Amino acid sequence: MMLDDQGVNDEWIVRVQGAEYGPANIETLREWKAEGRLLPSNEARRADVDLWATAAEIPGLFDVGALAASARRLTQPPLQIPRRSFTQILTETLQIYRKGFFQFLGLTLLVLLPSICSQLTTAFVKPSQASNVDMVSVLAAGFAFLMFILSIVMWPVYIAGIQILTADIVRGNRFNLVAVLNEAVRFWPRVAALCIFVYGVFFLLMVFGLAIAAMALAGSSSVLLVLVAMALLILQVWMFGRFFVNVLFWQQFTVLENAGFIDSLRESRDLARSGRNLPWIQRPLWRGALIASIWFVVVLAITLGAQWGTLHQYLNQLLTTQDPQALLQQMTEAQKASGFNIAAFALSVVEKVLQPLVGIAFVVLYLDSKLESPPDVEPIVRAGQGDAVR
């Protein structure tokens, strides 16, 4: 995707190794290019747009032939495009979310509205206590189930839409929700298949961990069984972490690179393990893990905030009740008495509205990780209308 051509009167800012030059119009940029002092790898943006792309994406400035000729220049190596710091990635994520808020909200509503309908129907339409079949309860249960299925069906469209919309905003393209949805629907079969595989493997690994915990509790009196359970738990953690690394960027390769099922997983693994010559904070793996960890903390805080009263009550019952069966009965009765938790429901909606931030952050990280890193050279562009120096 390229920066949209909005006219010959656009002015541009060029950034070389952290220093910004311009604004310059397209004619000035062509002069710099003709003199060999403006390269496709230079970062550039419109003067009225805060998001950076490269000079290669300025409409009408570089064509395929010019790019090939530039690549063959041995006396003028390509400039290093400075990688974003982790703070810059987070800052740009917030800027993108703010700029496309209503479009991201529209994508979120694809999965959020059916989920809300399912939850509200389940909460407020209770099954009849009578022996006869209650048609209203049956219809409500069927409607809630259909809304749940619809939410799952729309999830691949939501994932693909986040990738497409974020990339459009980063590159300065015009964007609208209808166009994003039309493009996202094309990726539904492949994204859905990968969702089943990726989430299915994570689910099985979680079940494996719960089975290990149950085995450890059941055999707490046997030292050998406890040691075996600990060994299996270490294996489960290793498998979980390794799989997490391999699928870190599967969404970006599937949608933005239009890669196939196997290619998405393979290229995701390769990109996640790249950058071993970089400091650890600049490696895609650690940055992705930090982004996931930050989001986990946010979700945990929202969940604890919504359920704090209930958790506090359960903790008090746990400390004062010795009989496990009586404790379970008290917890069940307390849950029934509390009814529909409006605060928890509202906070869960807030969580879903904020969830696109994770997808945006991974797209920005992906685009940053794909930048080439050639050796450092001296800046070649100087501020001014038509001035360029080596």
XYZ file of C-alpha atoms in Angstrom:
390
model
C 0.000 0.000 0.000
C 1.271 3.441 -0.921
C 0.739 6.955 0.305
C -2.232 8.470 -1.522
C -1.469 11.125 -4.133
C -3.334 14.168 -2.894
C -1.866 16.653 -5.400
C 1.320 18.345 -6.528
C 1.099 20.978 -3.814
C 1.866 18.559 -0.968
C 4.940 19.362 1.090
C 7.070 16.703 2.704
C 9.401 16.276 5.666
C 12.423 13.977 5.323
C 14.084 12.406 8.352
C 17.641 11.084 8.274
C 19.015 9.383 11.397
C 16.706 11.328 13.671
C 17.137 14.761 12.016
C 14.175 16.249 10.115
C 14.543 18.338 6.932
C 11.995 20.353 4.973
C 9.213 20.980 4.281
C 9.948 20.522 0.593
C 7.565 20.248 -2.354
C 7.636 17.442 -4.900
C 9.805 19.411 -7.346
C 12.474 19.943 -4.705
C 12.340 16.263 -3.809
C 12.825 15.364 -7.473
C 15.883 17.612 -7.626
C 17.353 15.867 -4.595
C 16.579 12.493 -6.158
C 18.128 13.448 -9.504
C 21.312 14.523 -7.735
C 21.449 11.183 -5.938
C 21.028 12.761 -2.519
C 17.525 11.503 -1.702
C 17.164 7.743 -1.480
C 14.050 5.545 -1.327
C 15.047 4.375 2.166
C 14.911 7.890 3.668
C 11.992 8.290 6.063
C 9.398 10.775 4.843
C 5.970 12.078 5.726
C 3.575 14.767 4.588
C 3.975 18.017 6.471
C 0.418 17.698 7.784
C 0.607 13.993 8.754
C 2.440 12.739 11.851
C 2.971 9.138 10.689
C 6.177 8.231 8.873
C 6.689 6.092 5.777
C 9.650 6.121 3.350
C 10.518 8.303 0.369
C 9.919 5.267 -1.858
C 6.201 5.604 -1.083
C 5.863 9.238 -2.185
C 3.627 9.096 -5.293
C 5.407 9.954 -8.526
C 8.866 10.274 -6.973
C 10.408 6.819 -7.311
C 9.390 4.181 -9.833
C 10.534 0.569 -10.098
C 13.390 1.466 -12.420
C 14.625 4.211 -10.133
C 14.515 1.872 -7.164
C 16.526 -0.748 -9.018
C 19.095 1.841 -10.117
C 19.374 3.133 -6.579
C 19.925 -0.372 -5.283
C 22.862 -0.796 -7.696
C 24.676 2.328 -6.485
C 27.852 1.132 -4.802
C 29.255 4.547 -3.978
C 26.151 5.624 -2.086
C 24.962 2.864 0.295
C 21.356 3.065 1.508
C 20.750 4.946 4.682
C 19.793 3.178 7.880
C 16.211 3.934 8.820
C 16.298 4.398 12.589
C 14.243 1.792 14.371
C 11.551 2.966 16.727
C 12.277 2.720 20.401
C 9.822 0.686 22.458
C 8.381 3.926 23.837
C 7.890 5.226 20.283
C 6.045 2.028 19.352
C 3.648 2.495 22.270
C 3.224 6.207 21.491
C 2.521 5.543 17.808
C 0.047 2.829 18.801
C -1.953 5.357 20.811
C -1.773 7.908 17.962
C -3.071 5.378 15.430
C -5.871 4.282 17.772
C -6.894 7.898 18.323
C -6.799 8.746 14.622
C -8.899 5.751 13.571
C -10.945 5.397 16.760
C -14.381 5.197 15.128
C -13.171 2.727 12.502
C -11.559 0.539 15.185
C -14.746 0.813 17.224
C -16.767 -0.333 14.217
C -14.532 -3.391 13.865
C -14.857 -4.104 17.585
C -18.646 -3.942 17.427
C -18.611 -6.821 14.934
C -17.708 -9.180 17.772
C -18.824 -7.099 20.752
C -22.507 -6.590 19.869
C -23.299 -10.317 19.425
C -21.425 -11.047 22.655
C -23.399 -8.375 24.525
C -26.692 -9.746 23.205
C -25.719 -13.257 24.291
C -24.686 -12.153 27.793
C -27.767 -10.000 28.397
C -30.125 -12.692 27.151
C -28.514 -15.295 29.400
C -28.535 -12.943 32.396
C -32.107 -11.675 32.224
C -34.054 -14.598 30.737
C -34.017 -17.317 33.390
C -35.253 -20.872 32.693
C -38.579 -21.777 34.216
C -38.567 -23.828 37.427
C -41.704 -25.664 36.333
C -41.559 -29.136 34.779
C -43.190 -27.913 31.558
C -41.043 -26.600 28.725
C -40.912 -22.815 28.721
C -40.884 -21.648 25.095
C -39.522 -18.211 26.018
C -36.543 -19.789 27.774
C -35.887 -22.100 24.833
C -35.994 -19.233 22.346
C -33.761 -17.100 24.581
C -31.227 -19.914 24.905
C -31.255 -20.432 21.137
C -30.820 -16.717 20.475
C -27.942 -16.470 22.969
C -26.242 -19.452 21.328
C -26.635 -17.964 17.842
C -25.180 -14.636 19.019
C -22.239 -16.492 20.538
C -21.610 -18.318 17.250
C -21.930 -15.046 15.292
C -19.316 -13.433 17.530
C -16.924 -16.302 16.818
C -17.620 -16.175 13.072
C -16.872 -12.429 12.955
C -13.584 -12.794 14.861
C -11.404 -13.495 11.755
C -12.881 -10.427 10.028
C -12.070 -8.367 13.122
C -8.462 -9.613 13.178
C -7.889 -8.955 9.474
C -9.566 -5.539 9.708
C -7.243 -4.428 12.513
C -4.184 -5.300 10.409
C -5.463 -3.580 7.259
C -6.720 -0.433 8.977
C -3.527 0.005 11.004
C -1.302 -0.400 7.944
C -3.401 2.130 6.021
C -3.071 4.707 8.796
C 0.666 4.124 9.220
C 1.273 4.664 5.510
C -0.956 7.705 5.279
C -3.563 6.112 3.014
C -7.178 7.209 2.982
C -9.263 4.722 4.924
C -12.891 3.989 5.621
C -14.598 1.166 7.440
C -16.529 -0.227 4.466
C -13.394 -0.578 2.328
C -11.511 -2.191 5.228
C -14.335 -4.696 5.778
C -14.511 -5.565 2.081
C -10.810 -6.338 2.079
C -10.871 -8.129 5.432
C -13.627 -10.537 4.369
C -11.323 -11.921 1.658
C -8.976 -13.214 4.342
C -11.703 -14.951 6.378
C -10.999 -18.607 5.367
C -7.260 -18.425 5.983
C -7.485 -16.383 9.189
C -10.256 -18.646 10.512
C -8.169 -21.773 9.850
C -5.159 -20.259 11.594
C -7.345 -19.117 14.515
C -8.559 -22.684 14.994
C -5.000 -23.997 14.896
C -3.331 -21.326 17.058
C -6.052 -20.974 19.687
C -6.621 -24.738 19.658
C -2.975 -25.437 20.470
C -2.982 -22.844 23.254
C -6.176 -24.405 24.647
C -4.661 -27.895 24.634
C -1.523 -26.602 26.357
C -3.688 -24.978 29.050
C -5.626 -28.233 29.531
C -2.300 -30.048 29.785
C -1.224 -27.641 32.535
C -4.483 -28.086 34.455
C -4.147 -31.867 34.200
C -0.629 -31.627 35.622
C -1.880 -29.489 38.518
C -4.669 -31.990 39.239
C -2.154 -34.826 39.197
C 0.100 -32.966 41.640
C -2.809 -32.332 44.030
C -4.003 -35.937 43.821
C -0.555 -37.327 44.506
C 0.630 -34.779 47.042
C 1.553 -37.585 49.426
C 3.881 -39.179 46.865
C 7.225 -37.449 46.389
C 7.860 -39.294 43.110
C 4.517 -38.229 41.637
C 5.122 -34.617 42.659
C 8.552 -34.671 40.955
C 7.026 -36.120 37.793
C 4.335 -33.428 37.850
C 6.979 -30.701 38.239
C 8.944 -32.111 35.287
C 5.798 -32.165 33.156
C 4.973 -28.622 34.241
C 8.409 -27.428 33.109
C 7.813 -29.167 29.780
C 4.401 -27.505 29.465
C 5.849 -24.041 30.139
C 8.615 -24.650 27.588
C 6.126 -25.813 24.945
C 3.834 -22.851 25.650
C 6.681 -20.337 25.377
C 8.098 -21.879 22.220
C 4.731 -21.928 20.496
C 4.076 -18.318 21.565
C 7.326 -17.268 19.879
C 6.497 -19.154 16.681
C 3.068 -17.521 16.250
C 3.968 -14.012 17.409
C 3.422 -12.415 13.966
C 1.107 -14.886 12.218
C -1.690 -12.329 11.859
C 0.552 -9.757 10.168
C 2.041 -12.222 7.664
C -1.358 -13.749 6.878
C -3.031 -10.414 6.122
C -0.359 -7.850 5.260
C 1.879 -10.258 3.336
C -0.967 -12.463 2.031
C 1.068 -15.496 3.064
C -0.370 -19.008 3.090
C -1.107 -21.141 6.145
C 2.333 -22.720 6.498
C 4.229 -19.680 5.206
C 2.578 -17.425 7.814
C 3.734 -19.662 10.651
C 7.232 -20.129 9.235
C 7.824 -16.429 8.521
C 6.350 -15.485 11.888
C 8.850 -17.771 13.584
C 11.765 -16.400 11.552
C 10.887 -12.761 12.248
C 10.350 -13.386 15.966
C 13.794 -14.978 16.245
C 15.539 -12.324 14.146
C 17.639 -9.416 15.402
C 19.967 -11.491 17.564
C 22.715 -8.970 16.828
C 20.579 -6.200 18.386
C 20.231 -5.273 22.063
C 17.538 -7.393 23.665
C 15.085 -4.481 23.979
C 15.204 -4.011 20.185
C 14.546 -7.654 19.309
C 11.067 -8.463 17.969
C 10.678 -11.365 20.397
C 11.191 -9.332 23.561
C 9.204 -6.375 22.288
C 6.307 -8.665 21.435
C 6.522 -10.315 24.848
C 6.504 -6.891 26.544
C 3.451 -5.774 24.556
C 1.607 -8.986 25.461
C 2.631 -8.601 29.115
C 1.409 -4.994 29.283
C -1.951 -6.022 27.852
C -2.163 -8.949 30.290
C -1.633 -6.556 33.193
C -4.367 -4.248 31.844
C -6.822 -7.145 31.485
C -5.926 -8.453 34.941
C -6.475 -5.022 36.475
C -9.869 -4.657 34.744
C -10.929 -8.159 35.807
C -9.860 -7.708 39.421
C -11.482 -4.289 39.543
C -14.768 -5.718 38.295
C -14.767 -8.783 40.542
C -12.996 -7.380 43.592
C -16.069 -7.434 45.845
C -16.878 -11.034 44.950
C -13.263 -12.155 45.310
C -12.993 -10.452 48.686
C -16.118 -12.254 49.856
C -14.819 -15.608 48.630
C -11.516 -15.024 50.403
C -13.288 -14.305 53.685
C -15.361 -17.468 53.319
C -12.247 -19.475 52.518
C -10.553 -18.263 55.713
C -13.563 -18.872 57.949
C -14.998 -22.118 56.505
C -13.282 -25.450 57.105
C -15.746 -27.652 55.199
C -15.030 -27.537 51.413
C -18.564 -28.648 50.537
C -20.096 -25.939 52.705
C -17.723 -23.394 51.152
C -18.800 -24.399 47.635
C -22.458 -24.121 48.627
C -21.931 -20.669 50.154
C -20.111 -19.460 47.048
C -22.907 -20.744 44.788
C -25.578 -19.054 46.875
C -23.606 -15.806 46.954
C -23.246 -15.894 43.163
C -26.992 -16.390 42.714
C -27.784 -13.620 45.187
C -25.458 -11.115 43.513
C -27.288 -11.444 40.174
C -26.121 -9.485 37.135
C -22.920 -7.546 37.868
C -23.313 -4.265 35.981
C -19.835 -3.033 36.921
C -18.182 -6.209 35.659
C -20.214 -6.054 32.448
C -19.299 -2.397 31.820
C -15.598 -3.015 32.458
C -15.616 -6.025 30.123
C -17.044 -3.770 27.393
C -14.272 -1.237 28.063
C -11.716 -4.034 27.735
C -13.102 -5.062 24.348
C -13.113 -1.457 23.109
C -9.447 -1.111 24.093
C -8.439 -4.495 22.678
C -7.531 -3.153 19.189
C -4.532 -1.489 20.856
C -2.845 -4.897 21.035
C -3.316 -5.558 17.335
C -2.162 -2.055 16.442
C 0.969 -2.401 18.570
C 1.893 -5.687 16.886
C 1.404 -4.202 13.409
C 3.671 -1.251 14.292
C 6.213 -3.686 15.781
C 5.991 -5.864 12.673
C 6.554 -2.926 10.309
C 9.446 -1.697 12.440
C 11.024 -5.169 12.592
C 10.880 -5.483 8.807
C 13.094 -2.419 8.306
C 16.511 -3.120 6.866
C 19.505 -2.175 8.975
C 22.480 -1.360 6.692
C 25.651 0.260 8.083
C 25.494 3.830 9.342
C 26.409 6.589 6.856
C 26.464 10.366 6.970
C 23.184 12.259 6.417
C 22.783 13.338 2.788
C 19.839 15.766 2.945
C 19.993 19.252 4.436
C 17.117 21.552 5.290
C 16.159 24.022 2.586
C 14.338 24.284 -0.691
C 16.644 22.513 -3.131
C 19.802 22.364 -0.925
C 21.409 18.955 -0.504
C 24.791 18.005 0.849
C 26.703 14.852 1.386
